[in-house]
Short mmCIF file of C-alpha atoms (C1' of nucleotides) in Angstrom, two decimals:
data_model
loop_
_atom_site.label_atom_id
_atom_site.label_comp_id
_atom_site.label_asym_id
_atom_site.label_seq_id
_atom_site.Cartn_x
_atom_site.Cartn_y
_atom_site.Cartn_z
CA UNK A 1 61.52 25.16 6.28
CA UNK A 2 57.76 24.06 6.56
CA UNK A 3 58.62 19.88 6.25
CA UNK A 4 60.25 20.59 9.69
CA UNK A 5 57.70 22.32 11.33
CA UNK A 6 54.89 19.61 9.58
CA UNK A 7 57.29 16.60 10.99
CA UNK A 8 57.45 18.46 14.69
CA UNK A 9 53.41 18.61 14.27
CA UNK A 10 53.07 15.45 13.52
CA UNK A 11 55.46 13.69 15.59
CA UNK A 12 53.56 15.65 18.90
CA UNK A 13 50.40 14.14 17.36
CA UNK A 14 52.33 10.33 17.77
CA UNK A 15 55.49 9.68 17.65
CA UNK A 16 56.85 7.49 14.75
CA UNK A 17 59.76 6.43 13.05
CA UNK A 18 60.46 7.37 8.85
CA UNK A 19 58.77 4.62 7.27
CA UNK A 20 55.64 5.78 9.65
CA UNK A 21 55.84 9.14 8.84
CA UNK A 22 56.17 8.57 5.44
CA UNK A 23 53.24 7.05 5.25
CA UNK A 24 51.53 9.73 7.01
CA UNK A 25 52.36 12.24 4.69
CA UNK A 26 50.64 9.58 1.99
CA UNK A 27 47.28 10.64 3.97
CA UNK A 28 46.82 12.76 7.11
CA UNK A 29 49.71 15.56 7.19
CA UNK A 30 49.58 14.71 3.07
CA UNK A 31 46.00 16.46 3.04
CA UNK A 32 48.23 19.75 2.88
CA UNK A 33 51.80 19.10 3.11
CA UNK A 34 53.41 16.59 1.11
CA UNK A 35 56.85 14.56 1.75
CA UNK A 36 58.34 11.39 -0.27
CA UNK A 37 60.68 8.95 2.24
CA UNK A 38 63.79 10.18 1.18
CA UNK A 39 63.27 13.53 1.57
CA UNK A 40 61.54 12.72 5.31
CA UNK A 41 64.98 10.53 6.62
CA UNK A 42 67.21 13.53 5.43
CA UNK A 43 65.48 15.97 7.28
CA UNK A 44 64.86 14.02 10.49
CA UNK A 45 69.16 13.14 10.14
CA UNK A 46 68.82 16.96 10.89
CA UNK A 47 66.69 17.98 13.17
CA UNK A 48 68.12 15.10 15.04
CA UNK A 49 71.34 16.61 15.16
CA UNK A 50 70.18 19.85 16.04
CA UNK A 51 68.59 18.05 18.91
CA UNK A 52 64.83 18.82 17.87
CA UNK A 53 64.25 15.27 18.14
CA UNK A 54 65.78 12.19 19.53
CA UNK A 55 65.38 8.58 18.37
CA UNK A 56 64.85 5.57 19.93
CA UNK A 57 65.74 1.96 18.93
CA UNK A 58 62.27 0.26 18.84
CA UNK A 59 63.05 -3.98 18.43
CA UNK A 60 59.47 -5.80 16.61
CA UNK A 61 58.81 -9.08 16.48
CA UNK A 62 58.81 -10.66 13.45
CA UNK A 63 59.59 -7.10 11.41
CA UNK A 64 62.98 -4.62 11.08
CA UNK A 65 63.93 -2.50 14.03
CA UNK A 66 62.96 0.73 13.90
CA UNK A 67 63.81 4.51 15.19
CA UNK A 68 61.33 5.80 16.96
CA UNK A 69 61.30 9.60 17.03
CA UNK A 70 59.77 11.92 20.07
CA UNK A 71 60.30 15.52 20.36
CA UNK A 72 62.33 17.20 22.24
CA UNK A 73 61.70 20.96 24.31
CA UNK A 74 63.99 22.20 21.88
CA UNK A 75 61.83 21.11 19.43
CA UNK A 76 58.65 21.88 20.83
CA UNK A 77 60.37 25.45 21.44
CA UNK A 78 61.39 25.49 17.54
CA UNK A 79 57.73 25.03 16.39
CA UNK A 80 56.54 27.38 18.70
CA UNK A 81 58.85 30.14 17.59
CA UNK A 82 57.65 29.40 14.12
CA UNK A 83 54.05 29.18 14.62
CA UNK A 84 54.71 33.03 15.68
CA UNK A 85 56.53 33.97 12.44
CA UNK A 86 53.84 35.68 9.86
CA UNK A 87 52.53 32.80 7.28
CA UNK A 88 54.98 33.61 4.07
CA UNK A 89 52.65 34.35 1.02
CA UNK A 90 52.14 31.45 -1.33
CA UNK A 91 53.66 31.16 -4.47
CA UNK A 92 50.77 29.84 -7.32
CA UNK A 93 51.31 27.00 -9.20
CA UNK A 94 48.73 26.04 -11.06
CA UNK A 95 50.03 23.71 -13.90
CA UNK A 96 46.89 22.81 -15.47
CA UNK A 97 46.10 26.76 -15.94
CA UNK A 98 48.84 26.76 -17.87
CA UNK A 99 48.13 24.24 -19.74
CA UNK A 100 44.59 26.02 -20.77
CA UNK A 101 45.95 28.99 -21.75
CA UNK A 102 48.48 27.42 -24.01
CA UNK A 103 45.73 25.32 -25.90
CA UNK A 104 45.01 28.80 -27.39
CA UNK A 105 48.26 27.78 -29.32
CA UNK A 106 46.93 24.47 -30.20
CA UNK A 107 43.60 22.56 -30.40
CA UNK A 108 41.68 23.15 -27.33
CA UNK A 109 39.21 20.34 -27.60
CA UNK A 110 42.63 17.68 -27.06
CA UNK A 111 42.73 19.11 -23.81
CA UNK A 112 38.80 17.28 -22.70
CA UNK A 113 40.11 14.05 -22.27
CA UNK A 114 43.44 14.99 -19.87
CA UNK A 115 40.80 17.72 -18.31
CA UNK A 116 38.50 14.63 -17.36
CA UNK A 117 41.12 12.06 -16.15
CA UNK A 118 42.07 15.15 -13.87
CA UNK A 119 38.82 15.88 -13.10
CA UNK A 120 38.50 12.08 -11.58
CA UNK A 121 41.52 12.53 -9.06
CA UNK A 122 39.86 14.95 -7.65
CA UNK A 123 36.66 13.47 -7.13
CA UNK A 124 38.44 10.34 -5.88
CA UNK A 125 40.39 12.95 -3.14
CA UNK A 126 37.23 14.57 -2.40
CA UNK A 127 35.65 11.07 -1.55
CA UNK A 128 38.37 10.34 0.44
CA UNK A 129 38.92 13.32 2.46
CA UNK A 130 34.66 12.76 2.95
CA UNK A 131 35.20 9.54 4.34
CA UNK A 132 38.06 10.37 6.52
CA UNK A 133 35.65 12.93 7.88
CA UNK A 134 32.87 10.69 8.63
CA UNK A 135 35.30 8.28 10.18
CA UNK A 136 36.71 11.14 12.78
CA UNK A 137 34.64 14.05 13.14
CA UNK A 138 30.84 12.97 11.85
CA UNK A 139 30.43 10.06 12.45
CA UNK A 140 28.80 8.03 15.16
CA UNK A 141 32.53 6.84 16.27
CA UNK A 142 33.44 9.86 16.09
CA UNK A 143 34.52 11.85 19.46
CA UNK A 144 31.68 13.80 21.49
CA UNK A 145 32.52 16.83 22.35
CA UNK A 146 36.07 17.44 20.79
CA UNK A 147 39.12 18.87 22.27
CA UNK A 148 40.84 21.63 20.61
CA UNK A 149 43.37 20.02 18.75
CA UNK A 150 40.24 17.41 17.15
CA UNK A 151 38.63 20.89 16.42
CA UNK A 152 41.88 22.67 14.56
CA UNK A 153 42.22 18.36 12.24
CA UNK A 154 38.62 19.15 11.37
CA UNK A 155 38.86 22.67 9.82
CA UNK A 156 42.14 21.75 8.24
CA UNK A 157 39.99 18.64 6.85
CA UNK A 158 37.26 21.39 5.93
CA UNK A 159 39.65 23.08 4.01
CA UNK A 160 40.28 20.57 2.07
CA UNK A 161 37.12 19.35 0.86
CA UNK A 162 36.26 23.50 0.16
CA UNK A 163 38.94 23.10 -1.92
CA UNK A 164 37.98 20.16 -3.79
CA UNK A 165 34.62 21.01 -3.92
CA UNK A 166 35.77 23.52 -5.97
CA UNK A 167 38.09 22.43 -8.12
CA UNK A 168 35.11 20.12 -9.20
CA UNK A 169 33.03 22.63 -9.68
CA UNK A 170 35.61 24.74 -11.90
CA UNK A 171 36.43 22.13 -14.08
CA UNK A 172 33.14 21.57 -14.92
CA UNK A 173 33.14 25.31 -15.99
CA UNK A 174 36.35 24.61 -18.57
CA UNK A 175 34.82 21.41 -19.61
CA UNK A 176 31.98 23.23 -20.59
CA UNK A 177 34.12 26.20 -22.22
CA UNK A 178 36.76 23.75 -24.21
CA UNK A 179 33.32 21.94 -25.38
CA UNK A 180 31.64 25.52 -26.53
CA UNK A 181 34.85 26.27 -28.37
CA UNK A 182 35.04 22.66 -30.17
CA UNK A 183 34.54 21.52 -33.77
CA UNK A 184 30.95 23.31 -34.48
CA UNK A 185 31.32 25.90 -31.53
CA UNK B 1 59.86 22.33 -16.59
CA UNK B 2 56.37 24.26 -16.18
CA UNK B 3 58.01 27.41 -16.32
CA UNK B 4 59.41 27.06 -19.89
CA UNK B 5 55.92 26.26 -21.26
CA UNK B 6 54.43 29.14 -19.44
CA UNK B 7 57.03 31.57 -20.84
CA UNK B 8 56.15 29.84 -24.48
CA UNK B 9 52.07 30.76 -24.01
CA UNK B 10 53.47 34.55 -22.61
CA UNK B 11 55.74 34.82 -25.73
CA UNK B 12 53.13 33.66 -28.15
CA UNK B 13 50.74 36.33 -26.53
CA UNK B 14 52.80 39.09 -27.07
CA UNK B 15 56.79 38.79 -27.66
CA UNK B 16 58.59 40.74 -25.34
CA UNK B 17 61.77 41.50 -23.27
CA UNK B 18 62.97 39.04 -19.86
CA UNK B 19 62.69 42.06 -17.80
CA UNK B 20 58.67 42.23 -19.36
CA UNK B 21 58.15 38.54 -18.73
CA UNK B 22 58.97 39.34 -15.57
CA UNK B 23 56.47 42.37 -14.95
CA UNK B 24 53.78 39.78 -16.57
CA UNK B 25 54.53 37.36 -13.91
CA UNK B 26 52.91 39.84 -11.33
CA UNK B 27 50.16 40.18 -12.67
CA UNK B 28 48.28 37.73 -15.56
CA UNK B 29 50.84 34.98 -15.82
CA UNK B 30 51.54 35.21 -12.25
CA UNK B 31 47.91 34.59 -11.22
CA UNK B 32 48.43 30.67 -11.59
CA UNK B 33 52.17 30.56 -12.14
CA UNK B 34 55.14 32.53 -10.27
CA UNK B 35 58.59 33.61 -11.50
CA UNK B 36 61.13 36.03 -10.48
CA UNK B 37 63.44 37.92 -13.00
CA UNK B 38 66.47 35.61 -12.06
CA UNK B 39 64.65 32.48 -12.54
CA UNK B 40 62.85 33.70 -15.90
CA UNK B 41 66.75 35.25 -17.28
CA UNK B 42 68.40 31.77 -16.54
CA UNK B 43 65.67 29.73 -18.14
CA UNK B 44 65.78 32.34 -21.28
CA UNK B 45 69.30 31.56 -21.98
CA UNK B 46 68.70 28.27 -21.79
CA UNK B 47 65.61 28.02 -24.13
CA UNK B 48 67.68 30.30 -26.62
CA UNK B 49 70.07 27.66 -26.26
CA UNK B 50 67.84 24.91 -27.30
CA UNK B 51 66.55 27.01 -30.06
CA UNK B 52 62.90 27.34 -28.53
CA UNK B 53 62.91 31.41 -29.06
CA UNK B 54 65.27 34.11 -30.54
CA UNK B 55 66.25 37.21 -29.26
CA UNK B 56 66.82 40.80 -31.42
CA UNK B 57 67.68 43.88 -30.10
CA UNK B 58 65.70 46.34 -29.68
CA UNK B 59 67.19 49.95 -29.28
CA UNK B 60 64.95 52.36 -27.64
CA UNK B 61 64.77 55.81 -27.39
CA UNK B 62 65.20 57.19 -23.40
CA UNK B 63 65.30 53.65 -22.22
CA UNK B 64 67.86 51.12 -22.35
CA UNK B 65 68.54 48.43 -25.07
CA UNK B 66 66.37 45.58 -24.63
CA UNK B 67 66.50 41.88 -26.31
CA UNK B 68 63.40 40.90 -26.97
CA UNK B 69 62.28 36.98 -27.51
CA UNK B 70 59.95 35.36 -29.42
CA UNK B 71 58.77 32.04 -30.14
CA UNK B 72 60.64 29.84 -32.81
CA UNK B 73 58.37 26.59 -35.15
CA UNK B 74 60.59 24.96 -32.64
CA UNK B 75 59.40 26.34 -29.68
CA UNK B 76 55.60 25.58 -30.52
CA UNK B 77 56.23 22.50 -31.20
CA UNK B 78 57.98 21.96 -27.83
CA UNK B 79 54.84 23.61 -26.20
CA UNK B 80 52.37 21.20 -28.21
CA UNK B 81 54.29 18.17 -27.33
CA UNK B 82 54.20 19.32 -23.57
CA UNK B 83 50.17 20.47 -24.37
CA UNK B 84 49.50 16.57 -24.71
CA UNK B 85 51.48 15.02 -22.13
CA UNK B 86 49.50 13.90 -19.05
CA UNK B 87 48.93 17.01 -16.29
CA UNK B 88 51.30 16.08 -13.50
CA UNK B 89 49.77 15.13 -9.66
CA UNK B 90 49.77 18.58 -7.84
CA UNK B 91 51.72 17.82 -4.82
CA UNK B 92 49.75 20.15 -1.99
CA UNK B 93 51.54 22.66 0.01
CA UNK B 94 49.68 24.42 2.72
CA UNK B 95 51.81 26.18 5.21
CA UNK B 96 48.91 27.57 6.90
CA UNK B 97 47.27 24.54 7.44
CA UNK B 98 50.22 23.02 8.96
CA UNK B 99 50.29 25.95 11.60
CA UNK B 100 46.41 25.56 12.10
CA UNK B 101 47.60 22.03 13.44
CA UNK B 102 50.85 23.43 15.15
CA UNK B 103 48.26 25.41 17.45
CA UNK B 104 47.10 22.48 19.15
CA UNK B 105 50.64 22.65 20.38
CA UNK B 106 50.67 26.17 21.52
CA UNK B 107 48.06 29.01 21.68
CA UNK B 108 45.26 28.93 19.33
CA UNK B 109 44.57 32.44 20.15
CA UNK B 110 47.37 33.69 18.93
CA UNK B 111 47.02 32.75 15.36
CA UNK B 112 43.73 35.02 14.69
CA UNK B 113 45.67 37.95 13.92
CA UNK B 114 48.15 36.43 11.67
CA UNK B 115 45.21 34.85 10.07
CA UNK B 116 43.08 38.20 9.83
CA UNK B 117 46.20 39.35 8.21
CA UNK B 118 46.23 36.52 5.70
CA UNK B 119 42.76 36.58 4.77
CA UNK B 120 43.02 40.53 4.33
CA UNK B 121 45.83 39.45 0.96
CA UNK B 122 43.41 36.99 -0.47
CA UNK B 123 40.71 39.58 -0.02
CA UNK B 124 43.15 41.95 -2.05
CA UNK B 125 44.16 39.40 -4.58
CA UNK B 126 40.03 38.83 -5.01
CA UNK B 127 39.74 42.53 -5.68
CA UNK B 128 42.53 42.53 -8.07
CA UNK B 129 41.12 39.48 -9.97
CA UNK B 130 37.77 41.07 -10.13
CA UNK B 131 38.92 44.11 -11.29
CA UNK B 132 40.68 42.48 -14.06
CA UNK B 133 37.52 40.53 -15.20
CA UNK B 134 35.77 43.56 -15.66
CA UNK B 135 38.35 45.22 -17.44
CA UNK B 136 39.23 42.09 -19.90
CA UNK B 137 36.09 40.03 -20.01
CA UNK B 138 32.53 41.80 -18.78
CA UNK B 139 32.82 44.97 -18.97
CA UNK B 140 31.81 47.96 -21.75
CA UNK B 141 35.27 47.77 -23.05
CA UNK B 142 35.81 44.01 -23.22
CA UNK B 143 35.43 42.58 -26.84
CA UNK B 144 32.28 41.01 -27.46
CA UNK B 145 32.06 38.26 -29.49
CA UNK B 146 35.77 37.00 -27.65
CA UNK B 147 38.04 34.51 -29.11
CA UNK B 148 38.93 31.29 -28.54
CA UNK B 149 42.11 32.89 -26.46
CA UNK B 150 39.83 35.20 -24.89
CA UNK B 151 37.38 32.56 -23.42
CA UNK B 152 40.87 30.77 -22.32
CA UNK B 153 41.96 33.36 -20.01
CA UNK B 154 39.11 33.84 -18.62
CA UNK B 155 38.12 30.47 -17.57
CA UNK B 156 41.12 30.71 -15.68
CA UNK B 157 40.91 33.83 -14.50
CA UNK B 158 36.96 32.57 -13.13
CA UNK B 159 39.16 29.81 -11.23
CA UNK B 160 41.71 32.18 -9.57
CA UNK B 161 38.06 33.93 -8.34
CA UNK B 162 36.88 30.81 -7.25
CA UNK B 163 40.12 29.82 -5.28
CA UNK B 164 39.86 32.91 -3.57
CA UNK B 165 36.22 32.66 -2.68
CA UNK B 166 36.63 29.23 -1.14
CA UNK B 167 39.41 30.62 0.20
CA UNK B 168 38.03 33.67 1.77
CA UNK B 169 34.88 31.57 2.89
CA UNK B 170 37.33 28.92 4.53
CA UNK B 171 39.54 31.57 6.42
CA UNK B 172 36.12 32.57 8.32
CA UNK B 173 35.61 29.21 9.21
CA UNK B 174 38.93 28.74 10.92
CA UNK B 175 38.59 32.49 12.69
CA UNK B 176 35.40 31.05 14.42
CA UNK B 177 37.28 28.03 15.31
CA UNK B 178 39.85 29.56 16.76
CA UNK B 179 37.21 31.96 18.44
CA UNK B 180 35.31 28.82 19.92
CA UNK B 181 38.51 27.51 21.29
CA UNK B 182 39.56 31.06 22.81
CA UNK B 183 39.70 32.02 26.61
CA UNK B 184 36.38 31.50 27.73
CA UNK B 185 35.91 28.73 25.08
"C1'" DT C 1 59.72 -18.89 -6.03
"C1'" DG C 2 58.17 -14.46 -6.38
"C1'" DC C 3 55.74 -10.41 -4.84
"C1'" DA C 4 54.21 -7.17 -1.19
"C1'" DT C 5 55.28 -4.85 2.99
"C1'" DC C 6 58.45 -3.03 6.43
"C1'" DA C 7 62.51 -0.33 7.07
"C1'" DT C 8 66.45 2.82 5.96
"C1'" DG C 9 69.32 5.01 3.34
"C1'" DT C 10 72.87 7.46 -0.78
"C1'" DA C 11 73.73 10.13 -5.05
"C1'" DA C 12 72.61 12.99 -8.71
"C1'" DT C 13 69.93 16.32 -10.49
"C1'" DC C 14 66.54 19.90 -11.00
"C1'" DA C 15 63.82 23.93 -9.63
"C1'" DG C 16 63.41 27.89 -7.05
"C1'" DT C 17 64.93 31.56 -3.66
"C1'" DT C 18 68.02 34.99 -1.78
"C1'" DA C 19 71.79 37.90 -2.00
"C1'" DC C 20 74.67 40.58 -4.68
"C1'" DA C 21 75.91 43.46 -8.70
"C1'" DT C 22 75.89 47.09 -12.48
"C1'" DG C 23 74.39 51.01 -15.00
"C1'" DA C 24 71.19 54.13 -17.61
"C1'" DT C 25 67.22 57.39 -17.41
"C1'" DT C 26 63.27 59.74 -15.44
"C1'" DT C 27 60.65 61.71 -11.88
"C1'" DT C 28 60.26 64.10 -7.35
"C1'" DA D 1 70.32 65.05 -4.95
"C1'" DA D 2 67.73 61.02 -4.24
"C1'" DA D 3 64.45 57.63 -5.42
"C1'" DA D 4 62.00 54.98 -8.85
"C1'" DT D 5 61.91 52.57 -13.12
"C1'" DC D 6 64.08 50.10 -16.91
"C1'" DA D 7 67.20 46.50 -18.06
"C1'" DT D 8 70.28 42.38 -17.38
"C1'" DG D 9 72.76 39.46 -15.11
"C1'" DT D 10 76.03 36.02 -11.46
"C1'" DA D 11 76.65 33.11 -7.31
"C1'" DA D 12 75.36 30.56 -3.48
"C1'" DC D 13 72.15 28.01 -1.38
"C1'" DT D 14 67.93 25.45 -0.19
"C1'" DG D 15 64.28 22.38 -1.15
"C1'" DA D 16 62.41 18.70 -3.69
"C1'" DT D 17 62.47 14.92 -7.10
"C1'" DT D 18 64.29 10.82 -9.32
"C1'" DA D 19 67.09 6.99 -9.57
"C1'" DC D 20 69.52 3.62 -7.25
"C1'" DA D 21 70.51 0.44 -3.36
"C1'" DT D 22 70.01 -3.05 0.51
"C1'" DG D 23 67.91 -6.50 3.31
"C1'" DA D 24 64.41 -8.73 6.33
"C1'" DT D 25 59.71 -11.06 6.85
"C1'" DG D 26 55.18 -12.86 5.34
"C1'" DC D 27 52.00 -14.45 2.10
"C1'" DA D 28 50.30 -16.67 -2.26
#
DNA sequence: TGCATCATGTAATCAGTTACATGATTTT
DNA sequence: AAAATCATGTAACTGATTACATGATGCA
């Protein structure tokens, strides 16, 4: 399971308790792996009993106790092993294609308006992922000269504005097609 | 359930057989949406069930019986409604990028080959793609004007290209990270 | 007084994968 | 004779989502 192996990654990076990492996977780890709270506590409840982690009772003033999670050897040993094991292909799920090719059922120019609100979340994630780069890895706060693991954030980061960058830039392209094929095209 | 809509839009194409909807989901379909033959039986039943598609045998000579499905006024309908609902958040899933992280953890060296091996698929899945477009879309034997269906597919098919240029293009990146951060790095 | 944040969970359901199973025909 | 292709399924399991649930503190 990947969740485990994101958790173990993230957990070496700081160690946290649920509600943290939870809200990690909301930015950060969320960039490319992505986790809702209840999901996160069950699978910690098991990697805790197969001793890949161990908790610690935190006390905070003026807020809830909370478990603290560290890894373990085991657990560093775990995410090793997997790091070895070849990357499994991806399956594609691309909703929205879908979506397109079934307006050929149906009136394609409906589709402009969902097309554009979509369009918008990614230019919102693309200015995020932009600032988040300035803030660690551009910028003048930023760390001069990185270590390695500062290095591997930054072309994971890179990835993901690629990736937005073109998803932009393909939209656009079926904007412009759904338009060509509307009422006068 | 995406799945049901994109066997709808495969049905409408062309009617066929759950062991052809499968076939189609390794190649077309299954550029933007994945489905094995026991996930795509079990959801057939089901859809009969609901009266989405009917099935008629089809008795064919050297080969064994088939059932083939095709799309009931209730089925499109289904589809439309779904057409005009709001396209769902994507939730990210990048198990490479979660190893590209691991590394900092373990050796970064050792993930080039796994990741020469990787980018050696997309390169494949590129050629496939491209070899498609010129067989549907631009070349001698594509139809020219196209339809409305025509310029559908292959907008999308021009986005599985781009995903796997920005792909291919990111891959290098993180090769000459990992490079940079190598022995003598 | 009510809403937001911090903090942790259970239960039910849905979607998808893996393993197993059968049997015909056609090609090597 | 064996392997590949055509054709259709069941069963068990894993992973992920949705709905529900509790209770503290801090701020407006």
């Amino acid at each position: 399971m990947v969740l485990e192996h994101a958790i173990l990654v993230s957990l070496l990076e700081k160690p946290g308790s649920g509600y943290e990492l939870a809200r990690r996977f909301e930015r950060s780890i969320g960039y490319f792996w992505t986790a809702t709270h209840q999901q996160i506590y069950r699978v910690l409840k098991r990697m805790e009993g197969d001793g890949w982690i161990d908790a610690h009772e935190v006390a905070q003033q003026a807020r809830p106790d909370k478990k603290e999670y560290s890894v373990t050897a085991l657990g560093r040993s775990a995410l090793s092993g997997w790091l070895h094991e070849p990357i499994a292909p991806e399956s594609v799920r691309h909703e929205l294609a879908v979506k397109i090719r079934g307006a050929a059922f149906d009136d394609p120019a409906a589709l402009i308006r969902e097309v554009e609100r979509y369009r918008q979340e990614h230019a919102d994630r693309l200015a995020r992922y932009l600032a988040g780069e300035r803030r660690d890895f551009t910028g003048p706060e930023a760390p001069a000269p990185p270590d390695a693991g500062q290095e591997l954030q930054h072309v994971v980061l890179r990835g993901g504005i690629a990736y937005e960058r073109m998803t932009l830039a393909w939209l656009d392209d079926v904007l412009d097609t759904l338009h060509r094929l509307g009422p006068q095209g």
